[in-house]
Short mmCIF file of C-alpha atoms and ligand atoms in Angstrom, two decimals:
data_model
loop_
_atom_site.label_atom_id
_atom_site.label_comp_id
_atom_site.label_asym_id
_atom_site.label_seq_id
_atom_site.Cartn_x
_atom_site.Cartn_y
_atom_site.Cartn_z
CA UNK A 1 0.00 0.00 0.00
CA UNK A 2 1.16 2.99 -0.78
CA UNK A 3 2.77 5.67 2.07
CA UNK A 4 0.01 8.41 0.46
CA UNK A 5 -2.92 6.01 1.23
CA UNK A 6 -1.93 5.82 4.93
CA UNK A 7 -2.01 9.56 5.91
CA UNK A 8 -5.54 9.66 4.28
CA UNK A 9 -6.59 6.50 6.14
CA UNK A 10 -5.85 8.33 9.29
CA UNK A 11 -7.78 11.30 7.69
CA UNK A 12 -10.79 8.94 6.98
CA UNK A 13 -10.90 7.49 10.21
CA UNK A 14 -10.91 10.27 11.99
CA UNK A 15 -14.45 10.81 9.89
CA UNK A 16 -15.72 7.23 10.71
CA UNK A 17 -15.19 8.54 14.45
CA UNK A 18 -16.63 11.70 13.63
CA UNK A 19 -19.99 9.78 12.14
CA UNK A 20 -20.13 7.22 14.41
CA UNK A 21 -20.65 9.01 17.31
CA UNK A 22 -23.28 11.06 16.39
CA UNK A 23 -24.72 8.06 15.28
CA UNK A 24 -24.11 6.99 18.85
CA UNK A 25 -26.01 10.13 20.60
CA UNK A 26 -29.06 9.03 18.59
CA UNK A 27 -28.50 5.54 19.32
CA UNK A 28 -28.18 6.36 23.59
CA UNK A 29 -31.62 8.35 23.59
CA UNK A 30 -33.34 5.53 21.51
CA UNK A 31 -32.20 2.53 23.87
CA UNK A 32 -33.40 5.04 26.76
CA UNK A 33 -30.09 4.21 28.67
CA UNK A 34 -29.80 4.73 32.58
CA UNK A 35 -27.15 7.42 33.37
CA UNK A 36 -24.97 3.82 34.65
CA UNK A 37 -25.08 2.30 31.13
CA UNK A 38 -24.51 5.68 29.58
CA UNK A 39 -21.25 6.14 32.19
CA UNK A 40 -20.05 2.55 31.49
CA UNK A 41 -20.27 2.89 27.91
CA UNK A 42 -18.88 6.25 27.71
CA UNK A 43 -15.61 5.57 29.73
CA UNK A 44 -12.65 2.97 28.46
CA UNK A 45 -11.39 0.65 30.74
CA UNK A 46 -8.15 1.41 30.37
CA UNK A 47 -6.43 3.96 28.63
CA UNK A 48 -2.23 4.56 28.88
CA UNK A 49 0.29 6.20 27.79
CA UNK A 50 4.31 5.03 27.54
CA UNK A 51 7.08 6.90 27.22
CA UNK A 52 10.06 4.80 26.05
CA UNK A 53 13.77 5.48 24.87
CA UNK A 54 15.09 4.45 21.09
CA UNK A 55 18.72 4.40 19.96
CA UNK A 56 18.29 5.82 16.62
CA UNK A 57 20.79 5.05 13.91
CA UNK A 58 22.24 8.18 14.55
CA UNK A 59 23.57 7.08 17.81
CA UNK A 60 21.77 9.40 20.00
CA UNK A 61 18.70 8.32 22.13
CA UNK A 62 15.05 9.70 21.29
CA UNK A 63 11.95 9.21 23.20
CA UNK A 64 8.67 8.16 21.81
CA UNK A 65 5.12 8.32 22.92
CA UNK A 66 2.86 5.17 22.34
CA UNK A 67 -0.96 4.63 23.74
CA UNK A 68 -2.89 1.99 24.22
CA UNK A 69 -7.24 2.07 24.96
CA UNK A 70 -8.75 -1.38 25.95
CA UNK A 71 -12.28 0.37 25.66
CA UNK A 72 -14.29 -2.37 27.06
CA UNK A 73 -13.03 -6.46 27.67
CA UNK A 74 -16.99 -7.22 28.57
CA UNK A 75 -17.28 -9.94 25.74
CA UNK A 76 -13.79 -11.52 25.51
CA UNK A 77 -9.77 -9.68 25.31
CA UNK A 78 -9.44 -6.28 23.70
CA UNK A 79 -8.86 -6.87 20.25
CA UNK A 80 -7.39 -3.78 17.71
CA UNK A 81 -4.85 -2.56 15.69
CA UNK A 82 -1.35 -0.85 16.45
CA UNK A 83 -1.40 2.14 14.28
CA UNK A 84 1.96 4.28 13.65
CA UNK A 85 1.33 7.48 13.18
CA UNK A 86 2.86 11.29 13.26
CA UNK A 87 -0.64 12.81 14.10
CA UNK A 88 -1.88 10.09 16.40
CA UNK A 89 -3.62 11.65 19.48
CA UNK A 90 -5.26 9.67 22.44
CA UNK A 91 -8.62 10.76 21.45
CA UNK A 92 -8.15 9.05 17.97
CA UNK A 93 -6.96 5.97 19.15
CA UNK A 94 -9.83 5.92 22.51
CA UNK A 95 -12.55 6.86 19.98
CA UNK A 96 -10.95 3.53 17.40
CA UNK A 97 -11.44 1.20 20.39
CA UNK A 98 -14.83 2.07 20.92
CA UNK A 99 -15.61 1.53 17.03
CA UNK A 100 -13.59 -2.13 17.46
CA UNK A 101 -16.00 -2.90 20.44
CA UNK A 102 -18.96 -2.14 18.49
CA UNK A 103 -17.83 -4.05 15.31
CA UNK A 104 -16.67 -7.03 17.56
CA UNK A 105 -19.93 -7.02 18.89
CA UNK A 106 -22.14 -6.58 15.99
CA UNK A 107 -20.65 -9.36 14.17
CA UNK A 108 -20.58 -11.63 18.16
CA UNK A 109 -17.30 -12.53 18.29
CA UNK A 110 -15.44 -13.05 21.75
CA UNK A 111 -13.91 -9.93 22.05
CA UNK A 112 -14.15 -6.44 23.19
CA UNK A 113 -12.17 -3.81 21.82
CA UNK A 114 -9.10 -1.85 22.01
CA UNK A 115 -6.81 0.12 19.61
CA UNK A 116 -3.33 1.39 19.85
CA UNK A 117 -0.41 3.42 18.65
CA UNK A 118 2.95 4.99 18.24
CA UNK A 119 3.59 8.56 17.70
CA UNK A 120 5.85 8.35 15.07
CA UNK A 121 6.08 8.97 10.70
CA UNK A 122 7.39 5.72 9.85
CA UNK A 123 8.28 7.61 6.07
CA UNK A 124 11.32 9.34 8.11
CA UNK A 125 12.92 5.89 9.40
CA UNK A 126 14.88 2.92 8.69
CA UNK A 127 13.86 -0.67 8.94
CA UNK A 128 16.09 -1.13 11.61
CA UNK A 129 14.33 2.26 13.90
CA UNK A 130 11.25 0.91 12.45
CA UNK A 131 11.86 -2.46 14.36
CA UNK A 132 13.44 -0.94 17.42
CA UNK A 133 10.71 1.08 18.09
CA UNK A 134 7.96 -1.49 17.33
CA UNK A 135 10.16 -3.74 20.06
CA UNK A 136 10.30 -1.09 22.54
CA UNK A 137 6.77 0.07 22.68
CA UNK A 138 5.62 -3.76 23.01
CA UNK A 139 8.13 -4.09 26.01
CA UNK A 140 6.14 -0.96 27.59
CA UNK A 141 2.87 -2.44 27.18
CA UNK A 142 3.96 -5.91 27.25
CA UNK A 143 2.16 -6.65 30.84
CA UNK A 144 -1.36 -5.39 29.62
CA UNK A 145 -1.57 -7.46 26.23
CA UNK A 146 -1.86 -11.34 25.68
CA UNK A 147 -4.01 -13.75 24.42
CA UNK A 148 -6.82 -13.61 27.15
CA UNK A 149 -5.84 -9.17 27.70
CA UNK A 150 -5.69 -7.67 24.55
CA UNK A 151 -4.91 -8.88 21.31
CA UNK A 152 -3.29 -6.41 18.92
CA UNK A 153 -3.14 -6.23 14.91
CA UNK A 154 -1.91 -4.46 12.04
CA UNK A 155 -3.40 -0.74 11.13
CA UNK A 156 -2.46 2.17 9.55
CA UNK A 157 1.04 1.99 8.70
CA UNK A 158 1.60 -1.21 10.35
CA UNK A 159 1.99 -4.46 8.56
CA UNK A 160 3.21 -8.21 8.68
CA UNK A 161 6.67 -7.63 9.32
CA UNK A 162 5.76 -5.70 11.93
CA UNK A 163 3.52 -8.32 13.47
CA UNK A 164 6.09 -10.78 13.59
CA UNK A 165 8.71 -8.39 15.62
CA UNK A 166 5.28 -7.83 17.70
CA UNK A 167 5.30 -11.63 18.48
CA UNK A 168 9.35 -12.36 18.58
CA UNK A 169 9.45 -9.62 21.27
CA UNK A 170 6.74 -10.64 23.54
CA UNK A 171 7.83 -14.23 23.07
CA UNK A 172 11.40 -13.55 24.14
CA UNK A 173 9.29 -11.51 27.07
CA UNK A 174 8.10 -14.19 27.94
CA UNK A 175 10.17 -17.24 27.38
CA UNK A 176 7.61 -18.84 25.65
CA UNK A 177 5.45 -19.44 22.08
CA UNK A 178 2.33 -17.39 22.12
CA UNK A 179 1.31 -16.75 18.90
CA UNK A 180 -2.02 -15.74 19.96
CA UNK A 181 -0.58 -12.72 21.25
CA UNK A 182 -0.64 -10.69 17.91
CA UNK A 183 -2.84 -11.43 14.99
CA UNK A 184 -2.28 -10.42 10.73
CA UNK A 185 0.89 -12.74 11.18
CA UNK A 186 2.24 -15.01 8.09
CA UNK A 187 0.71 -17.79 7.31
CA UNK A 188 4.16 -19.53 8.71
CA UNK A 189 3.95 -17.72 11.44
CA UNK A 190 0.57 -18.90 12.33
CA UNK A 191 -1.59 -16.76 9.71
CA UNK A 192 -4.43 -17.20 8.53
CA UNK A 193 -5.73 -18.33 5.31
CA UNK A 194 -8.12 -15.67 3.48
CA UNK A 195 -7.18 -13.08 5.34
CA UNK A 196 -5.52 -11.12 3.08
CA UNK A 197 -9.39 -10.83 1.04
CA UNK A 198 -11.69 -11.43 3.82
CA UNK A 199 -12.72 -7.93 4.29
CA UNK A 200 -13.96 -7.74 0.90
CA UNK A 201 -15.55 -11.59 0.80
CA UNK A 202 -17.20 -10.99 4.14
CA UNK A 203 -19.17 -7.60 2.53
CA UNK A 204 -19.71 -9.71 -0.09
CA UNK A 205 -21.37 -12.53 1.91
CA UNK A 206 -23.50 -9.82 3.73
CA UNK A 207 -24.89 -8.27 0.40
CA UNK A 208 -25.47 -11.48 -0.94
CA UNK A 209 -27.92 -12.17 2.34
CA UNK A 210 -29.62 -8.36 2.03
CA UNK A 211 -30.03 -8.88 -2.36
CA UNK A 212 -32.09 -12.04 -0.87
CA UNK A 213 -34.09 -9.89 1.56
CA UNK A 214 -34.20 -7.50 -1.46
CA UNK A 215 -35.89 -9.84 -4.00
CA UNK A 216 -32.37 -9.06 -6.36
CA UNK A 217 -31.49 -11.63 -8.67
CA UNK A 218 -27.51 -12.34 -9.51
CA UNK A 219 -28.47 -12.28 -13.63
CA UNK A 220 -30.28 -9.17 -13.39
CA UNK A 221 -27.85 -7.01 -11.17
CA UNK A 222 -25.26 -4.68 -12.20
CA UNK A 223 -22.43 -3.52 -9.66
CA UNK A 224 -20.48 -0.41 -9.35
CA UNK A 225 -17.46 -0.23 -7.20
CA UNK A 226 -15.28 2.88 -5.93
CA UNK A 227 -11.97 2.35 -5.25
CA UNK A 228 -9.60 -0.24 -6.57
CA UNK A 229 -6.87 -0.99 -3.82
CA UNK A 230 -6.85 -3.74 -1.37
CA UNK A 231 -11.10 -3.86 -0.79
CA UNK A 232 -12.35 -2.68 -3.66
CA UNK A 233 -10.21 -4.96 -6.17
CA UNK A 234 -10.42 -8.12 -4.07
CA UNK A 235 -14.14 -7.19 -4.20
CA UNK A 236 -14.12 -6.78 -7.79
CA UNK A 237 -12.44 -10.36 -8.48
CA UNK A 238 -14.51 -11.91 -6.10
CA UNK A 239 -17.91 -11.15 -7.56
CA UNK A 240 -16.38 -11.24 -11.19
CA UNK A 241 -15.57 -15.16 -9.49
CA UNK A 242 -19.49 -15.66 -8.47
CA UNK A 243 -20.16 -14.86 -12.08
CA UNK A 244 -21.64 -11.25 -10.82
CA UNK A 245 -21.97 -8.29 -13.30
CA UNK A 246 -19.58 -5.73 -12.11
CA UNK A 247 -20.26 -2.60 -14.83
CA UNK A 248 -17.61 -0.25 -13.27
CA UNK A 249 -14.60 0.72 -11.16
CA UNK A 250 -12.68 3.16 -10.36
CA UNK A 251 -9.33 4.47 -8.61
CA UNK A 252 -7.52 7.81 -7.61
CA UNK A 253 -7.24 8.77 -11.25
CA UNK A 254 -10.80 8.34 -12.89
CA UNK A 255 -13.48 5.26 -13.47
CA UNK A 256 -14.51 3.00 -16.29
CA UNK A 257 -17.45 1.68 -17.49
CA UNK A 258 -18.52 -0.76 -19.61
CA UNK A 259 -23.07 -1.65 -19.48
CA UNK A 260 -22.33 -5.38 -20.34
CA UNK A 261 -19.59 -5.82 -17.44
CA UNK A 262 -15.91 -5.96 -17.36
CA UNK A 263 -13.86 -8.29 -17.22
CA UNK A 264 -12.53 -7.85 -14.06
CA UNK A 265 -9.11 -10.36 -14.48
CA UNK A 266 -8.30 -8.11 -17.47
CA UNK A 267 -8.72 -4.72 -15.53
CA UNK A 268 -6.64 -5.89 -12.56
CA UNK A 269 -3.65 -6.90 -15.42
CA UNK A 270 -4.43 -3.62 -17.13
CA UNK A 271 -4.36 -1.64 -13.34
CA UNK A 272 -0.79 -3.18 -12.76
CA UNK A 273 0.90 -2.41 -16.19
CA UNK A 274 -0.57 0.86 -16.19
CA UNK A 275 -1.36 1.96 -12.88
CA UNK A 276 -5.00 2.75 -12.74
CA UNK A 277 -8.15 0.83 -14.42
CA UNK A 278 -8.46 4.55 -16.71
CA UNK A 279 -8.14 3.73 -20.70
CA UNK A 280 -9.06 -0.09 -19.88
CA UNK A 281 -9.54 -1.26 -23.46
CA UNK A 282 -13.17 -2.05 -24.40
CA UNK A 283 -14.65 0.41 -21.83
CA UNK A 284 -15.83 4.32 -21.63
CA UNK A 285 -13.95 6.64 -19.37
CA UNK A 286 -16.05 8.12 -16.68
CA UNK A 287 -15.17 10.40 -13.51
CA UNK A 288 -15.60 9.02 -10.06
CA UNK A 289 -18.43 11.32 -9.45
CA UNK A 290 -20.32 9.89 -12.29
CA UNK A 291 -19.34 6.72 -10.76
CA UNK A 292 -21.22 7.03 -8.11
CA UNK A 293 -24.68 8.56 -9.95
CA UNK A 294 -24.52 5.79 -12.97
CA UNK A 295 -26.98 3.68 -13.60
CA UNK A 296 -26.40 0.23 -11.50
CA UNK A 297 -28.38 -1.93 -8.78
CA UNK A 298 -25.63 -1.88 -6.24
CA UNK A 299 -23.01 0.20 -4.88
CA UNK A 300 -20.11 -0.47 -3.22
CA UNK A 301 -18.12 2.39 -1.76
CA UNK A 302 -14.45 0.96 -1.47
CA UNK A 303 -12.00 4.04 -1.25
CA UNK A 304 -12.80 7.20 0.81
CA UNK A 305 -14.74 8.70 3.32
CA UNK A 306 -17.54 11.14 2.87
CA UNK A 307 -17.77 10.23 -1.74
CA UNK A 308 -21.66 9.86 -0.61
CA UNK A 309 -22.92 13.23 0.31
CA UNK A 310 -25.72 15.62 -0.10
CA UNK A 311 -24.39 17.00 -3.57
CA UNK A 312 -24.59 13.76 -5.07
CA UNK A 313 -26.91 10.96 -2.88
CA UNK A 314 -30.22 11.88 -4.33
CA UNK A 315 -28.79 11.36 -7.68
CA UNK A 316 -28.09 7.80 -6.57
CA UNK A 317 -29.50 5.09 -8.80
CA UNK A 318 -28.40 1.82 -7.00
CA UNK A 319 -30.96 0.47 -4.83
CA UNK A 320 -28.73 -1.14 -2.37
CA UNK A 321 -25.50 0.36 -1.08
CA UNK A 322 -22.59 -1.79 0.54
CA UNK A 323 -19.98 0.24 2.62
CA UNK A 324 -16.58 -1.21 2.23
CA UNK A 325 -15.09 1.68 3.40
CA UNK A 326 -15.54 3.65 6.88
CA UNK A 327 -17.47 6.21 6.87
CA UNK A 328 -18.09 7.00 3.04
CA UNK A 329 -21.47 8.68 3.58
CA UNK A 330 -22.38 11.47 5.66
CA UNK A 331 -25.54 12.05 7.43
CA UNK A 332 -27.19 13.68 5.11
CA UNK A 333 -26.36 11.33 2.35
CA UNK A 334 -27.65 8.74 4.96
CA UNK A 335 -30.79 10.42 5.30
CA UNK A 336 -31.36 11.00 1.86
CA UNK A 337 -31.26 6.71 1.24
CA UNK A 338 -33.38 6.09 3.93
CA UNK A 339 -36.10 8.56 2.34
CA UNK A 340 -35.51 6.86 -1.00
CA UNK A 341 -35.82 3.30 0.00
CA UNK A 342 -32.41 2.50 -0.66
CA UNK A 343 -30.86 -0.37 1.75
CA UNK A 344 -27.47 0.67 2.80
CA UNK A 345 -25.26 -1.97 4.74
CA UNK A 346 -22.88 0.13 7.04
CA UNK A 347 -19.35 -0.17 7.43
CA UNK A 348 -19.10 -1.49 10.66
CA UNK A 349 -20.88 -4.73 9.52
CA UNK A 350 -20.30 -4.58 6.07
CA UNK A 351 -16.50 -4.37 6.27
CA UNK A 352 -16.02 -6.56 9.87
CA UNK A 353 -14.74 -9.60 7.83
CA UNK A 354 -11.30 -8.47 8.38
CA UNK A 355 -11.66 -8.94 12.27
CA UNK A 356 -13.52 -11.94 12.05
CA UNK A 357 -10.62 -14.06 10.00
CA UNK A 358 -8.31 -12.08 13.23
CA UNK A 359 -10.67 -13.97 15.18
CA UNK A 360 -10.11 -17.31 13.75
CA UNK A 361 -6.35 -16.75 13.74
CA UNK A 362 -6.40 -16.39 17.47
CA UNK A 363 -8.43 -19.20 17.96
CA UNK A 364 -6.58 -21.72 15.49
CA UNK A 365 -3.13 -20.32 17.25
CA UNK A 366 -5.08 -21.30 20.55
CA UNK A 367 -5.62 -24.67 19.57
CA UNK A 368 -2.66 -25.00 17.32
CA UNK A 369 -5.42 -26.35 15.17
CA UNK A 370 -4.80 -24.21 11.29
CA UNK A 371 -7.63 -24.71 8.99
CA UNK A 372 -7.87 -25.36 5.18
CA UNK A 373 -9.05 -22.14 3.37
CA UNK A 374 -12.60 -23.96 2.72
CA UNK A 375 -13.08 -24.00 6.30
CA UNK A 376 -12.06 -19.88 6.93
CA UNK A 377 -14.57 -18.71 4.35
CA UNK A 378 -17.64 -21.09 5.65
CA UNK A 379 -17.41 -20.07 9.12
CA UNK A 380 -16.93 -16.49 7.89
CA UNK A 381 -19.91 -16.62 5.63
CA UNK A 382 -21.69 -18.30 8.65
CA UNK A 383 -21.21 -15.40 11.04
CA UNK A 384 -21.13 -13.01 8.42
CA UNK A 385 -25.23 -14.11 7.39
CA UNK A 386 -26.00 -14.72 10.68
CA UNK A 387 -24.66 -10.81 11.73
CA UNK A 388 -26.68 -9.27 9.13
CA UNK A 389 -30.17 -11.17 9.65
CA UNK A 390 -29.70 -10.06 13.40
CA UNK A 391 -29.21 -6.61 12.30
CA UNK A 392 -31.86 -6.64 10.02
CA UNK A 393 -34.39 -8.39 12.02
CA UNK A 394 -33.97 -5.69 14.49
CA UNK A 395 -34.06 -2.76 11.58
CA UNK A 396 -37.43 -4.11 10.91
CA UNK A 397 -38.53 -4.39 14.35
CA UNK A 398 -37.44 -0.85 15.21
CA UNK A 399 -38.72 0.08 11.68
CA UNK A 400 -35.41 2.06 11.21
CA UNK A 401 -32.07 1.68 9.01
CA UNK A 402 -29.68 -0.75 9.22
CA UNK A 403 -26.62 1.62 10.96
CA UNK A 404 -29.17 2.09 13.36
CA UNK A 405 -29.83 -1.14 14.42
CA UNK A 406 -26.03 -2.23 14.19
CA UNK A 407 -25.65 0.17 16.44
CA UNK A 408 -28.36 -0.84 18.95
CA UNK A 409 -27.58 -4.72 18.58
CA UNK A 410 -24.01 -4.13 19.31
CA UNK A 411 -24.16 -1.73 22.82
CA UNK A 412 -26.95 -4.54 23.60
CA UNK A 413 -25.01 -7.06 23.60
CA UNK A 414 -22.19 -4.99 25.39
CA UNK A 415 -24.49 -4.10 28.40
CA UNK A 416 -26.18 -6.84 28.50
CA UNK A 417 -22.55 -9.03 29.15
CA UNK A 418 -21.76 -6.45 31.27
CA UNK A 419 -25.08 -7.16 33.32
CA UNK A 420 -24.21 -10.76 33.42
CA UNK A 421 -20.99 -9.76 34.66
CA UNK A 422 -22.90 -8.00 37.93
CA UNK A 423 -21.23 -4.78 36.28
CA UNK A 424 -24.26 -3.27 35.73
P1 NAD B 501 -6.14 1.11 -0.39
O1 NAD B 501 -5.29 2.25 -0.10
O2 NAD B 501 -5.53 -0.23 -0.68
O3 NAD B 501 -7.08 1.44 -1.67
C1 NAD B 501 -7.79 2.64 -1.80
C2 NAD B 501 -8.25 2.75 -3.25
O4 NAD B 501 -9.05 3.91 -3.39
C3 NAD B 501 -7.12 2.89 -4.26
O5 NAD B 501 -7.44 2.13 -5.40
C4 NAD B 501 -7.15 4.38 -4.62
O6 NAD B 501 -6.66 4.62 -5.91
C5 NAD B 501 -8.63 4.60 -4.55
N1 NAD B 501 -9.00 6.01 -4.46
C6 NAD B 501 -8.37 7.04 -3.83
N2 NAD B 501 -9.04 8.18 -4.04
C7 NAD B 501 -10.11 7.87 -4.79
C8 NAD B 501 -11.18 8.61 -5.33
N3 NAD B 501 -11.29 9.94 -5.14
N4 NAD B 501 -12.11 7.96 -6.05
C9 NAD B 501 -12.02 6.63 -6.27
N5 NAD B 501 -11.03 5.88 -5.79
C10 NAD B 501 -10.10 6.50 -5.06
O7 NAD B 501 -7.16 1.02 0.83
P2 NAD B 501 -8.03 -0.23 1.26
O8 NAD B 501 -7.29 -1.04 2.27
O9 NAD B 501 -8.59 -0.89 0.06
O10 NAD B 501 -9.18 0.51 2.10
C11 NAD B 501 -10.27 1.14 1.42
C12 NAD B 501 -11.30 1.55 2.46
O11 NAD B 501 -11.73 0.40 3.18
C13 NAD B 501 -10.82 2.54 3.53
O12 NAD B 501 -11.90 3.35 3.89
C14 NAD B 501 -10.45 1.62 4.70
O13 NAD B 501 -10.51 2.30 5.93
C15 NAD B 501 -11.57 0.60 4.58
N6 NAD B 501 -11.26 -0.67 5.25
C16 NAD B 501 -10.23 -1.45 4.84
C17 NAD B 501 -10.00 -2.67 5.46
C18 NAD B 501 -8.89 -3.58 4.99
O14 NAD B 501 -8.90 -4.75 5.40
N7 NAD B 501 -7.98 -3.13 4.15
C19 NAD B 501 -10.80 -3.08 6.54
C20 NAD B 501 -11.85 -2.26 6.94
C21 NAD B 501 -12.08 -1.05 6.27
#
């Protein structure tokens, strides 16, 4: 992934924050919370800060700041990223954790939720600062993580080879193999399989379940996708794979279109010899804004936040809208679908297969049990269907939209464990 793509992911997430808790204050007065519920949920568990020395390459010693928010442990460990970032404040990173509760709990997997972070532009160091600091701020926070505390995983900036120094450090810590400590590891490592797509195959899975719910039929739909990087290729392939009509795509530099589908293994070849899907042979140019107003069934945000908005949303043909990315439509947007009947799955379900493959990483590390790819993807598509038709039974029930009831379902389930717990 590209350096660029990681100072807007910050950028974006900071607007997925922004959204969801506003979302949130709506969310508190509808459940009717007592002020206890509204106190638990509004306070992390635990929230540090470390201070620890690095001897950079120049010799001399710096210091570094690194946080870590286990926002709530209620349903199983903390599970969330380690992000390394120059802008990263304590706010972002407490505000992530709640979001990683939520999305553990709308999807009900064992864990609560936690996020994490280093202070730090990874652009102005070497490989060898890179790992020294990654080393040191695990030996600061080494007591408070672990397979039954807090799980971490790559983020923003963070990546593979950063999860293995993760686990090599807390291993040596601890004299010991835990490979359940850290999750987005190698596959020899103890990996997963699928992870690499399973954000995009778990939306997929999910829109599958609401084009059911939506009387949509495979032959008849066409599909429009924004953003062509990690999500919104693998998307791409994989419905191009399920023999799905994907009409057009797009990247940083423009969109293409083509009314009888493209052939998606040909864009992806054209996309790596040229850089960008633009000029794809056999298709029509088109800007990303018309992208997002042409005429298709489905939409599937992939690349930024805020692209749905209230310039363009009422100009939105597709009748069901699947958010790959965080946060890509605003309120208003939001409230101009509902009006309009559209169906719009939000991120925090639609893009949660990431976490749940995390999931069965720790669990197969647990049991030192790995699985055959077959087995990842049916027990993702099984808690994948099954976290939608909760969702969705409650959206009808509460006769509201689906980020709504994702919403509700997940600080349900959070109080109510914490009720079991005598917390409450
Ligand atoms: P990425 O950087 O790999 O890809 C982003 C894509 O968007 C690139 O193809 C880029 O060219 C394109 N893009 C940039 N500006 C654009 C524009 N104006 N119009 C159209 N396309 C544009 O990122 P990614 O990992 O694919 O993540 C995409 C989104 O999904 C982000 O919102 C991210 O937070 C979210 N997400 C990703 C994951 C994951 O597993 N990678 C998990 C959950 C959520």
């Amino acid at each position: 992934m590209e350096i660029k793509n990681h100072e807007r992911l910050h950028a974006d997430d900071r607007n997925l924050c922004r959204l969801a808790m506003s979302e949130l204050g709506d969310v508190y007065s509808d459940l009717g919370l007592s002020t206890e519920e509204f106190d638990l949920l509004d306070t992390p568990k635990r929230s540090f800060t470390v201070h620890f020395p690095v001897r950079m390459d120049s010799g001399k010693v710096k210091m570094y700041v690194g946080y870590r928010v286990q926002y709530n442990d209620a349903r199983g460990p903390a599970k969330g990223g380690i992000r390394f970032h120059p802008e990263l404040t304590l706010d972002d990173v407490r505000d992530l954790s709640f979001l990683m509760t939520l999305k553990c709990a709308v999807v009900n997997i064992p864990f609560g939720g936690s996020k994490g972070g280093v202070v730090v532009n990874p652009k102005e160091l070497s490989r060898n600062e890179l790992e020294k600091i990654t080393r040191g701020y695990i030996r600061a926070i080494e007591e408070y993580i672990g397979p039954f505390k807090d799980i971490p995983a790559p983020d923003v900036y963070t990546d593979e080879k950063i999860m293995v120094w993760i686990l090599d450090e807390f291993e040596r810590l601890k004299g010991e193999h835990v490979p359940a400590v850290v999750t987005g590891k190698p596959i020899e490592l103890g990996g997963s399989r699928a992870r690499s797509y399973s954000t995009s195959l778990g939306g997929i899975y999910v829109l599958e379940e609401a084009m059911k719910k939506m009387g949509m039929e495979k032959s008849k739909v066409k599909i429009a996708v924004q953003g062509f990087g990690n999500v919104g290729e693998n998307a791409a392939r994989i419905l191009h794979e399920k023999e799905y009509n994907v009409i057009a795509v797009s990247d940083s530099k423009g969109g293409i279109i083509k009314d009888d589908g493209l052939y998606i293994p040909a864009v992806i070849k054209h996309k790596d010899e040229t850089g960008s899907v633009v000029d794809f042979p056999g298709s029509r140019n088109i800007t990303n804004k018309e992208l997002l107003t042409c005429e298709c069934d489905i939409l599937i945000p992939a690349a930024l936040s805020d692209q749905l908005n209230r310039d363009n949303a009422k100009d939105v043909k597709a009748k069901l809208v699947l958010e790959l990315a965080n946060a890509p439509t605003t309120r208003e947007a939001d409230d101009i679908f509902f009006d309009k009947n559209i169906m719009l799955i939000p991120d925090i379900l639609a893009n949660a297969g990431g976490v749940v493959v995390s999931y069965f990483e720790w669990s197969q590390n647990l049991n030192n049990d790995y699985w055959e790819e077959e087995k990842v993807l049916e027990k993702l598509k099984r808690i994948m269907i099954t976290a939608f038709n909760d969702v969705h039974l409650l959206c009808e029930d509460q006769k509201c939209r689906l980020r709504r009831s994702a919403y509700s379902l997940a600080l349900k389930r959070i109080l109510h464990a914490e009720k079991l717990r005598g917390n409450l």
